[in-house]
Short mmCIF file of C-alpha atoms in Angstrom, two decimals:
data_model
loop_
_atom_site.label_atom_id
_atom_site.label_comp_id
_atom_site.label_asym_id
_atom_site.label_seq_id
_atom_site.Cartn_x
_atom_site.Cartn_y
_atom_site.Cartn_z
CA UNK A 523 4.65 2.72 -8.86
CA UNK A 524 7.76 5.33 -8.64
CA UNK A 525 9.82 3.12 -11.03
CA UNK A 526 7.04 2.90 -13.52
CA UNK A 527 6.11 6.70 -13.37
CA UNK A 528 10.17 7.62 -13.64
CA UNK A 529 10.38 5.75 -16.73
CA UNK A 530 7.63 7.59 -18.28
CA UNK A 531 9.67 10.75 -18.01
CA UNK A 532 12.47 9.25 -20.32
CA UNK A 533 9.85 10.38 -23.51
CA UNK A 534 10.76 14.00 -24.38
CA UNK A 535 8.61 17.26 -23.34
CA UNK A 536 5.06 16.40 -24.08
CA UNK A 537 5.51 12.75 -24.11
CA UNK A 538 6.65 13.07 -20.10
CA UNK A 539 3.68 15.15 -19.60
CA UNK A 540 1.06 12.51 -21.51
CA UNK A 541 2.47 10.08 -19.68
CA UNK A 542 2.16 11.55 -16.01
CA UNK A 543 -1.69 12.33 -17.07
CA UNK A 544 -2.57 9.05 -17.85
CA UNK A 545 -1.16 7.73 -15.13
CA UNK A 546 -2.37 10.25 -12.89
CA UNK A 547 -5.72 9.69 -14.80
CA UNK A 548 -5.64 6.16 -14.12
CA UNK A 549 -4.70 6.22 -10.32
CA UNK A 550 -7.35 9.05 -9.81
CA UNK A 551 -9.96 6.77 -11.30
CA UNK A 552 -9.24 3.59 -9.59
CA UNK A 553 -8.63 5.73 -6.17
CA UNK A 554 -12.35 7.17 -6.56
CA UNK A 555 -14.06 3.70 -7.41
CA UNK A 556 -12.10 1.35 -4.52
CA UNK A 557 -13.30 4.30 -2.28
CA UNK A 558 -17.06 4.36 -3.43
CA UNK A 559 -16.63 0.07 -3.14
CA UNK A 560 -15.82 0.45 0.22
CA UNK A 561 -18.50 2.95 0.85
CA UNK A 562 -21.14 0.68 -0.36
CA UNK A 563 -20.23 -2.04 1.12
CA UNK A 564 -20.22 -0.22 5.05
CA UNK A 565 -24.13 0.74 3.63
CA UNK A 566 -24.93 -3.18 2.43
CA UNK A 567 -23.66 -4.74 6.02
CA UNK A 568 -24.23 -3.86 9.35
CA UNK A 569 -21.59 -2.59 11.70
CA UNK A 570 -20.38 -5.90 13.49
CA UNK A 571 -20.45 -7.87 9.67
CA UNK A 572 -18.23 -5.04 8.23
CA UNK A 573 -15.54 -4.73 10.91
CA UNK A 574 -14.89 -8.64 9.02
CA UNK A 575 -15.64 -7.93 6.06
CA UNK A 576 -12.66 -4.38 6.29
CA UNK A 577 -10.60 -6.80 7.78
CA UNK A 578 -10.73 -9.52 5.21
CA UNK A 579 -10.36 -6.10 3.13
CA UNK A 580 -7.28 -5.35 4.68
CA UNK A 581 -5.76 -8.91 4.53
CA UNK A 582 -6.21 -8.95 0.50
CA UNK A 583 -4.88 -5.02 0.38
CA UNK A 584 -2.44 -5.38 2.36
CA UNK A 585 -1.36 -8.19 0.71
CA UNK A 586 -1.22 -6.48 -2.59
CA UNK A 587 0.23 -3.97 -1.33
CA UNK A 588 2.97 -6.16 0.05
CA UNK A 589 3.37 -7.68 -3.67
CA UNK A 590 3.70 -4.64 -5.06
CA UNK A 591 7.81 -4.37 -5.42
CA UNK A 592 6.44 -7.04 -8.16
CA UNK A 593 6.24 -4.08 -10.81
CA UNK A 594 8.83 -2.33 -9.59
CA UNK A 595 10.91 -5.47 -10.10
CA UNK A 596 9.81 -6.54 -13.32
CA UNK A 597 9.62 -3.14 -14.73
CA UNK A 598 12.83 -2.69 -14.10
CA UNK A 599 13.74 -5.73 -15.55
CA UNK A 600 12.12 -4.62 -18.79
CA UNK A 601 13.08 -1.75 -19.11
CA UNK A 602 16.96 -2.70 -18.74
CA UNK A 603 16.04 -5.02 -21.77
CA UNK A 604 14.21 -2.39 -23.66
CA UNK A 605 17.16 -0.61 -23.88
CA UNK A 606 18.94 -3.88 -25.89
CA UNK A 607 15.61 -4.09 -27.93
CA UNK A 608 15.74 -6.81 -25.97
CA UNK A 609 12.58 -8.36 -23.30
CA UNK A 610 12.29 -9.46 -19.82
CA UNK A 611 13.79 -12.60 -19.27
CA UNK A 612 13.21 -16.29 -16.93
CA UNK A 613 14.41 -13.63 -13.77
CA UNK A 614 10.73 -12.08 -14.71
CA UNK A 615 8.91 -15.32 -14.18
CA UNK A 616 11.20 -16.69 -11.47
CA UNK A 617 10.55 -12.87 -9.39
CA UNK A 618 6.75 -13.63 -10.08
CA UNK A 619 6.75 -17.28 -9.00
CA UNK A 620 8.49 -16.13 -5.87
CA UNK A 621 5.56 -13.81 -5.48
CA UNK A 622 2.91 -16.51 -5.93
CA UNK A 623 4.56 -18.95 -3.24
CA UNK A 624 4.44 -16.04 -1.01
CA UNK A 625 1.15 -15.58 -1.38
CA UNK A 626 0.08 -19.07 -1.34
CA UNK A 627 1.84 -19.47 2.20
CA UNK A 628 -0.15 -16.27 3.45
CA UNK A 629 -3.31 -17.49 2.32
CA UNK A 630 -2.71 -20.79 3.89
CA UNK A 631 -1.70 -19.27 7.61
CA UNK A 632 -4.87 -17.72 7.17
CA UNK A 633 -7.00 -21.45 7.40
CA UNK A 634 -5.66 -22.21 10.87
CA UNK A 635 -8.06 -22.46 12.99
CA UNK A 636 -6.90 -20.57 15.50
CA UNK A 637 -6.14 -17.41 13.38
CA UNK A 638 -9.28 -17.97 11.58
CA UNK A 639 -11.38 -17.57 14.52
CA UNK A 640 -9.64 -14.67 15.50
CA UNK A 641 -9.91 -13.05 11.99
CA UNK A 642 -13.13 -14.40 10.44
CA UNK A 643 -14.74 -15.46 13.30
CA UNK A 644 -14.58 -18.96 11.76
CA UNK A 645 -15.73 -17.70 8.13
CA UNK A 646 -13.43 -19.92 6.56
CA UNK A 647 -14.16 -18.89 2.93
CA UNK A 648 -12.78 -15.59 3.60
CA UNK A 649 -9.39 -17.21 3.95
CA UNK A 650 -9.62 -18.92 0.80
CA UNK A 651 -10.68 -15.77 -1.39
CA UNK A 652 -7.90 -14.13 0.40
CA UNK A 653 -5.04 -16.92 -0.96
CA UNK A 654 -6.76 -16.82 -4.41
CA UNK A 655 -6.87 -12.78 -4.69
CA UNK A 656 -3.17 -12.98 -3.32
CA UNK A 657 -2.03 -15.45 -5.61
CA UNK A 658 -4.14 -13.21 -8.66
CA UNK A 659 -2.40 -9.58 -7.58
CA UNK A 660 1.39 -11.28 -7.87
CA UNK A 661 0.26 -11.91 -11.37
CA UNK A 662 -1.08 -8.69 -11.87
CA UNK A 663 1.60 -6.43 -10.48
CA UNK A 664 3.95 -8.63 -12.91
CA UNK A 665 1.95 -7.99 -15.87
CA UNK A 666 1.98 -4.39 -15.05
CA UNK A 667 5.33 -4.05 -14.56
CA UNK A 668 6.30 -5.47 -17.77
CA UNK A 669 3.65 -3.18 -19.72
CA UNK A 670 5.60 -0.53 -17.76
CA UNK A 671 8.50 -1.05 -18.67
CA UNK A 672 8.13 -1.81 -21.50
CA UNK A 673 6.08 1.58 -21.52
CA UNK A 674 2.88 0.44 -22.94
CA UNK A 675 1.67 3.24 -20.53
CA UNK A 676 -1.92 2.92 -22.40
CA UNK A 677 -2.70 -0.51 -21.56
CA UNK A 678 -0.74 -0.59 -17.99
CA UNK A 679 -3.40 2.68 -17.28
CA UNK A 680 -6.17 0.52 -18.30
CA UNK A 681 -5.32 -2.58 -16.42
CA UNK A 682 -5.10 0.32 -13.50
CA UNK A 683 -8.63 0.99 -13.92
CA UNK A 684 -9.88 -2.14 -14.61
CA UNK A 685 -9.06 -3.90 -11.52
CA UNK A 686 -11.54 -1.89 -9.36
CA UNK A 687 -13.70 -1.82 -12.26
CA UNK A 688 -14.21 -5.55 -12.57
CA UNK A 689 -15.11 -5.21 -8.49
CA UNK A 690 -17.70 -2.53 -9.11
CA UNK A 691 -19.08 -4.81 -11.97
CA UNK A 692 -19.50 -7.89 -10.10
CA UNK A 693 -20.60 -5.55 -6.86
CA UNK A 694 -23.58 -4.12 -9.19
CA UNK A 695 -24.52 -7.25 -10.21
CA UNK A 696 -24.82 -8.62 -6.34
CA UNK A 697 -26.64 -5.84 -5.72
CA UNK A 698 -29.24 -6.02 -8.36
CA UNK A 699 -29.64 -9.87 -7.85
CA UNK A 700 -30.00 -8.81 -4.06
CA UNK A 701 -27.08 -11.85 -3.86
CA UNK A 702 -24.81 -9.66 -1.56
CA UNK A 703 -23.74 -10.90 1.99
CA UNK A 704 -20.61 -11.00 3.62
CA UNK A 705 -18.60 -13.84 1.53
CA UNK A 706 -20.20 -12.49 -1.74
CA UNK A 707 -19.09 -9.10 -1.29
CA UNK A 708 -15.24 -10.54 -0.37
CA UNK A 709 -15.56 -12.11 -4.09
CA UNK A 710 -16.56 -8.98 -5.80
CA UNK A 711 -13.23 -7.38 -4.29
CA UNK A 712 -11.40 -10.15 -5.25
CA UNK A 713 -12.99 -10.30 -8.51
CA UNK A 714 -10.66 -6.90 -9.45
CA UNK A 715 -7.50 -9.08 -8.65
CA UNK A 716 -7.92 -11.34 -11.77
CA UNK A 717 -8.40 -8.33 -14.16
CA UNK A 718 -4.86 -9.63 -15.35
CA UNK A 719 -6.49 -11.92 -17.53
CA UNK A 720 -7.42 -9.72 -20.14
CA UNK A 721 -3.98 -8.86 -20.84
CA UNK A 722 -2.67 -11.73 -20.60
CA UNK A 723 -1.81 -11.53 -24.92
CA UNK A 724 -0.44 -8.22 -24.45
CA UNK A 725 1.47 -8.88 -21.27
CA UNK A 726 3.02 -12.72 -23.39
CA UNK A 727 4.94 -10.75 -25.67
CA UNK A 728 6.83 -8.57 -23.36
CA UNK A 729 8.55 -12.08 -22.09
CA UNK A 730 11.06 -14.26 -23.48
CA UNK A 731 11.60 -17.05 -21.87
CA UNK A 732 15.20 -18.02 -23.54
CA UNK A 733 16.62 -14.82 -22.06
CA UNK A 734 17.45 -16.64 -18.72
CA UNK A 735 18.03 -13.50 -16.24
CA UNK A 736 18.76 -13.57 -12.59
CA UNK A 737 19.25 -16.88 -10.78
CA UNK A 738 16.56 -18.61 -8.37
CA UNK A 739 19.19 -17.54 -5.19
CA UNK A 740 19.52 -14.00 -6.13
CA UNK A 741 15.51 -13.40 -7.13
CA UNK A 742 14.48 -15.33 -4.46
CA UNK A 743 16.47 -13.24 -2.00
CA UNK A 744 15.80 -9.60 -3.86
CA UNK A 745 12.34 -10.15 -3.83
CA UNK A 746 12.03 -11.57 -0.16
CA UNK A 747 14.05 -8.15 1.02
CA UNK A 748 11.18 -6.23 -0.97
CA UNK A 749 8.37 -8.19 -0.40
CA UNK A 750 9.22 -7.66 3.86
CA UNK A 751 9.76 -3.98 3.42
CA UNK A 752 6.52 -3.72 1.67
CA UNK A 753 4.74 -6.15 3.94
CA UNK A 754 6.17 -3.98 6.55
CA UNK A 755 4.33 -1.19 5.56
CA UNK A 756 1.23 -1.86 4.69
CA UNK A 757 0.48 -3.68 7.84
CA UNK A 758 0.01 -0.01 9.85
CA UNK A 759 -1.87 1.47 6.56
CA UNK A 760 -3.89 -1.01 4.69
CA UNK A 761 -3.25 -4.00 6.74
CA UNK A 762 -4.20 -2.45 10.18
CA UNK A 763 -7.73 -3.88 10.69
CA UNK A 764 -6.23 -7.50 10.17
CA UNK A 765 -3.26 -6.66 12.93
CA UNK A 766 -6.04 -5.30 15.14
CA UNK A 767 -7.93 -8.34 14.13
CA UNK A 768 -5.08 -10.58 15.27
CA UNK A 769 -3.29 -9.20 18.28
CA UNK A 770 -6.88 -7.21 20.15
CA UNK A 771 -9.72 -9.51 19.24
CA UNK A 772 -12.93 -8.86 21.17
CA UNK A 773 -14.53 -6.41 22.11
CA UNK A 774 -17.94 -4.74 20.98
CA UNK A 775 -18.26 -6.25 17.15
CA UNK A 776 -20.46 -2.90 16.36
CA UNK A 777 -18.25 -0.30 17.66
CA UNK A 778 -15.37 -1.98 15.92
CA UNK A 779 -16.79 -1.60 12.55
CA UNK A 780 -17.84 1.82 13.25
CA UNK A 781 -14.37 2.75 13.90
CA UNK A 782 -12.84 0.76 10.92
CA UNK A 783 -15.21 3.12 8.69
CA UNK A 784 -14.00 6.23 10.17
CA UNK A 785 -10.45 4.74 8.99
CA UNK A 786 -11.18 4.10 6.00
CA UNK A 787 -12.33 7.94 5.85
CA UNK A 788 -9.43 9.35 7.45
CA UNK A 789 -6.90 7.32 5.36
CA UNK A 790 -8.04 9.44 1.99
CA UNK A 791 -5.54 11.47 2.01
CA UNK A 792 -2.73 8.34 1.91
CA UNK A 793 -4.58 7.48 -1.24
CA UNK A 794 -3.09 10.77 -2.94
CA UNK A 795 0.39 10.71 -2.05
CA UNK A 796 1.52 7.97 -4.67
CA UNK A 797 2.39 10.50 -7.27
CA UNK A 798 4.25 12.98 -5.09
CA UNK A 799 6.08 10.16 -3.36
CA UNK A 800 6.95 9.47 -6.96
CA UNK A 801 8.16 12.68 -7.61
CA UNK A 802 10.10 13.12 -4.74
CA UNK A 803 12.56 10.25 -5.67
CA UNK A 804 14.25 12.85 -8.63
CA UNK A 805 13.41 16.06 -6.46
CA UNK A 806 16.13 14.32 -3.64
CA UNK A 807 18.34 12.93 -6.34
CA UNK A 808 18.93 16.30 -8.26
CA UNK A 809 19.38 18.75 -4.91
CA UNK A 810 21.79 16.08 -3.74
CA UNK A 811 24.12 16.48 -5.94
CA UNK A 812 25.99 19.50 -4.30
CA UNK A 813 26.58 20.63 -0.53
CA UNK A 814 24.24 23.91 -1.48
CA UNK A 815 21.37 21.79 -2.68
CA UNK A 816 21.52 19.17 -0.03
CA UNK A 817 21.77 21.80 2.87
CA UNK A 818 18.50 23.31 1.34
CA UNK A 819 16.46 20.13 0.93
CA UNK A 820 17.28 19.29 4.76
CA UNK A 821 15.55 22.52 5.33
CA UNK A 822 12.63 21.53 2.74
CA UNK A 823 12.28 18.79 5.01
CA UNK A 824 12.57 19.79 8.51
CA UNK A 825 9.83 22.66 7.63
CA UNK A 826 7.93 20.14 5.83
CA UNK A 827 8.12 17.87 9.05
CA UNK A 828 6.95 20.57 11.46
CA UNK A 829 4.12 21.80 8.93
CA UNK A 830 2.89 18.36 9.05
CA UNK A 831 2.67 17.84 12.59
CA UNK A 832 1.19 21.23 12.72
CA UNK A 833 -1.48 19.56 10.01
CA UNK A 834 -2.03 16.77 12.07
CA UNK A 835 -3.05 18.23 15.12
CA UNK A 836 -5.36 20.62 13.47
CA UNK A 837 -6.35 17.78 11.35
CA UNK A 838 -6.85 15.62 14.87
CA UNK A 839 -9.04 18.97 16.41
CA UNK A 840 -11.46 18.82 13.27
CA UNK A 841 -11.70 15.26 13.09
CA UNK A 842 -13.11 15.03 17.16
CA UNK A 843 -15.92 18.12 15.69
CA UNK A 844 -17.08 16.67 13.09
CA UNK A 845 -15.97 13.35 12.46
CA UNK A 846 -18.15 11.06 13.93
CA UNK A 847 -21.18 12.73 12.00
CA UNK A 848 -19.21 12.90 8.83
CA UNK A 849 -19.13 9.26 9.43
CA UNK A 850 -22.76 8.56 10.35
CA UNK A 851 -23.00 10.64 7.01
CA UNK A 852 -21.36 8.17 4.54
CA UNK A 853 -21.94 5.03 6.28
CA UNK A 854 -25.25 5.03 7.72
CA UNK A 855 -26.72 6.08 11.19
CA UNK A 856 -26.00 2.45 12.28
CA UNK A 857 -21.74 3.73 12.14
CA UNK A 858 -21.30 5.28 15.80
CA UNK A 859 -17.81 6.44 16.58
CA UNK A 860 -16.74 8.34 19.45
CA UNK A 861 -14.95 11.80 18.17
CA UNK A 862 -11.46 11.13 20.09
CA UNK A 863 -11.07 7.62 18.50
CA UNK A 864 -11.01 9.97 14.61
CA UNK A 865 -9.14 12.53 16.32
CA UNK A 866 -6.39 9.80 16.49
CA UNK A 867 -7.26 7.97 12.98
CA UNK A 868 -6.64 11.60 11.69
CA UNK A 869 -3.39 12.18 13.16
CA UNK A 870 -1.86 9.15 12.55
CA UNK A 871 -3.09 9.21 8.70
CA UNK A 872 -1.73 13.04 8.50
CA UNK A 873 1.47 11.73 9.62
CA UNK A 874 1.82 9.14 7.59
CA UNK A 875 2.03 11.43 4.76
CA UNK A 876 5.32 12.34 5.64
CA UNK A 877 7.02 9.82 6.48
CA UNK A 878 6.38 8.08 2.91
CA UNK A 879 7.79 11.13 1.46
CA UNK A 880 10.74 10.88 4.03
CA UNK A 881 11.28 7.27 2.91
CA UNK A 882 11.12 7.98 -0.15
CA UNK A 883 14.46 10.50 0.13
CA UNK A 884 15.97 7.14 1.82
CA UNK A 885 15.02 5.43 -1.77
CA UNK A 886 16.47 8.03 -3.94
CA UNK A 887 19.59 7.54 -1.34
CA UNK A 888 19.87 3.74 -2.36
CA UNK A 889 19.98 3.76 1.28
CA UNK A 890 16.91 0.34 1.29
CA UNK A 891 17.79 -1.30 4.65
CA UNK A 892 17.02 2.47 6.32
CA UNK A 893 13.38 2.20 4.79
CA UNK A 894 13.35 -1.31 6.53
CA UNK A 895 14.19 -0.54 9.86
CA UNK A 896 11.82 2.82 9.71
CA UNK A 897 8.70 0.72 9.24
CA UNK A 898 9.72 -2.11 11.38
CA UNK A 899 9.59 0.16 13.83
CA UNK A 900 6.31 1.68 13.35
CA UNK A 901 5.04 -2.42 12.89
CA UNK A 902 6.56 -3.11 16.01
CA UNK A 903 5.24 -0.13 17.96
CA UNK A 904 2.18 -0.52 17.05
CA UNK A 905 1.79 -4.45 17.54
CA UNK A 906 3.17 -4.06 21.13
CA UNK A 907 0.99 -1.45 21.99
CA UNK A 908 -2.06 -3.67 20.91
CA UNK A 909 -1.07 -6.09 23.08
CA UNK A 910 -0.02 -4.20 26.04
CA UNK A 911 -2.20 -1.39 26.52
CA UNK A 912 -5.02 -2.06 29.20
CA UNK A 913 -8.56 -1.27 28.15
CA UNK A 914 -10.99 -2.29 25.39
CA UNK A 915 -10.35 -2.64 21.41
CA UNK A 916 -11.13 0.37 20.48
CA UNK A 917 -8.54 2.33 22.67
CA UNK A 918 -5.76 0.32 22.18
CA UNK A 919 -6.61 0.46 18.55
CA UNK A 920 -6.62 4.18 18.17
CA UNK A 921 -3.57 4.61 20.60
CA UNK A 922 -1.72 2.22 18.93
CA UNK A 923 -2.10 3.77 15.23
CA UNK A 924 -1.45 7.01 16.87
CA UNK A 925 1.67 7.12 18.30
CA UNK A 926 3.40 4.00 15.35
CA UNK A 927 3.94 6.56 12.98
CA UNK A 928 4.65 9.42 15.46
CA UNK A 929 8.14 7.35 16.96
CA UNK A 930 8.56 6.18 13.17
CA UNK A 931 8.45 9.85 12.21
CA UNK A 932 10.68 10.52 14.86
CA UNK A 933 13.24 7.37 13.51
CA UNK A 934 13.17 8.62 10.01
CA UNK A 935 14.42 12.05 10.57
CA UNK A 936 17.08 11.02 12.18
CA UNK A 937 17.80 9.11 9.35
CA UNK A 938 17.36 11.75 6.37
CA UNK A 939 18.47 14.69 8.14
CA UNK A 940 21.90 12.98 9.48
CA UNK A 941 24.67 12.60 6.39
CA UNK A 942 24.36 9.82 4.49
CA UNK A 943 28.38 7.78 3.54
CA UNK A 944 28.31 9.53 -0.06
CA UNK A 945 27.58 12.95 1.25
CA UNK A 946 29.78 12.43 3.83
CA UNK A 947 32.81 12.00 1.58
CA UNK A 948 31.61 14.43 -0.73
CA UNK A 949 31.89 17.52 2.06
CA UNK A 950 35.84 15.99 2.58
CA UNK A 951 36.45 17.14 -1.19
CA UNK A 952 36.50 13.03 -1.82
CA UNK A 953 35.22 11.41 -5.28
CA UNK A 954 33.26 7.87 -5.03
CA UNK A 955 32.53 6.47 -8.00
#
């Protein structure tokens, strides 16, 4: 989303300023209807149906999310060629195709029986509406990325909103027809996957396939590098259920679900921090461009670092008070969660926070295999602590979430506040081109 959101700001004065707003407007809108789908759906099943159903959530998500360098890729692509007058070449399709067979694979794990049973519980159909929304969303974050960069910012805003529109749509309908169950409800949120169709005229023009672009070896390997980084990362944010799901299996099915809503609660405020992780790209870029400015964003960051953990822990204090009734408020009476299991959803969500923006100053640092080995870390903490922690799901859950991003946290400063190469020759008095 950065990439698409930076080249917005390459229209003058007001034109930047339209631009972030209907972005903004966009991501607020789609933000506020995934979160009231979600919501709905905890009040349509019972507790031990929706701990599968936020799982089978998390799969497609997290998937998505994992596909997401898609529209950085392509709109980067475009917008090189925009600058020619030219359009996104065969590198486009070839970066999208790679997408698609990654899917694919995914969504084919997912039928073994083995990890079915441990996932679905043997709901088979959930696998395949995973590999079909998976397959869907690497065609819609290409489409996006070329409106992007292209900057059609009106219709790349409206494809925004209409992907969680079309689930709302179809969700309404279930509803009305009193048609919902489990699988039904995994189709309306896959339904908002395939809203790429109805730019699929718009979205033609933006390609041409003469142009021939990168190579198969040098997409293939690009997007792989992106794709794990992403994949990476969403497997301790949206992904978590399915990781739970995976490595602790078991356990009570009701308190499970209960404690997968309170996540999906506590996670809100990740769902705000795309356009100030956005922002923060440029924000690094311009104060590192002198020893001054760099000396006083490593202070910007160290305070911002201790603020946060100060957040958190208040955040964590709050969350034991109140939050199992604030869940038993939005999810039903049937949701019961215990208040130390949110106290640790909410630290490791405040947290979080952070360390995107952190990774983000490794972005604007061109410094990618950093951001790597930062969330590999935090996916590696937290699968080993789901496996060896003694005790039921639900504690090794919440201990696991909590202390991932508090070592990753730890990792990443030591990353961003040490001197990067460039800096490093820039304090000697040394030029680098």
């Amino acid at each position: 989303m950065s990439e698409a959101q930076e080249s917005g700001t390459k229209a003058p004065g007001g034109g930047a300023r339209g631009t972030a707003g209907k972005l903004g407007g966009s991501l607020i809108v789609s933000i506020g209807l995934g979160y009231v789908l979600t919501v709905a759906c905890a009040r349509l099943l019972p507790p031990d149906q929706y701990a599968t159903f936020v799982t089978f959530w998390g799969l497609l998500m997290g998937l998505g999310s994992a596909l997401s360098p898609l529209e950085q890729e392509l709109s980067r692509q475009s917008a090189v060629a925009a600058l020619t007058g030219g359009r996104a070449g065969r590198g486009a399709l070839r970066a999208v195709a790679t997408g698609v067979a990654v899917a694919a694979v995914f969504g084919l794990c997912l039928l073994i029986p083995p990890v079915n049973e441990r996932l679905f519980h043997g709901t088979w159909e959930l696998a395949l509406i995973v590999l079909s929304g998976g397959v869907a969303f690497a065609c819609q974050f290409g489409i996006r990325g070329l409106l992007i960069g292209q900057h059609q910012v009106k219709q790349f805003s409206w494809l925004v909103v209409a992907e969680p529109a079309v689930r709302a749509i179809v969700l309404g309908a279930l509803v009305v027809a009193t048609a919902y169950n489990l699988v039904t409800l995994a189709l309306a949120v896959a339904a908002g996957s395939f809203a790429w169709l109805l730019f699929v005229r718009q979205a033609r023009g933006l390609v041409d396939v003469r142009a021939e672009g990168d190579s198969w070896p040098v997409t293939v390997r690009r997007m792989l590098m992106l794709l794990l980084g992403a994949a990476l990362t969403a497997s301790v944010i949206t992904g978590y259920p399915a990781l739970v799901g995976l490595l602790a299996p078991g356990g009570d099915r009701d308190r499970i679900g209960a404690l997968f809503a309170a996540l999906v609660i506590a996670r809100l405020p990740l769902t705000l921090i795309g356009p100030v992780q956005s922002l923060a790209v440029p924000f690094v870029v311009r104060l590192s461009t002198s020893a001054e400015g760099r000396h006083r964003l490593r202070r910007v960051l160290s305070l911002g670092t201790l603020a946060s953990l100060a957040l958190a822990a208040l955040g964590a204090v709050v969350g034991a008070l109140i939050g199992p009734w604030a869940v038993r408020f939005v999810n039903g009476s049937g949701y019961q969660v215990d208040g130390w299991a949110v106290a640790g959803l909410v630290w490791s969500s405040v947290l979080l926070v952070p360390m995107q923006l952190l990774t983000a100053v490794l972005v604007a640092r061109t410094q990618a295999r950093r951001v790597l080995v930062t969330w590999a870390v935090v996916a590696v903490t937290a699968a080993v602590l789901l496996l060896v922690i003694p005790g039921d799901t639900v504690l090794r859950a919440v201990i696991a979430l909590a202390a991932a991003p508090t070592v990753g946290l730890a990792v990443v400063l030591v990353f961003v506040l040490g001197k990067s190469p460039v800096e490093a020759t820039s304090d000697t008095g040394e030029t680098s081109s």
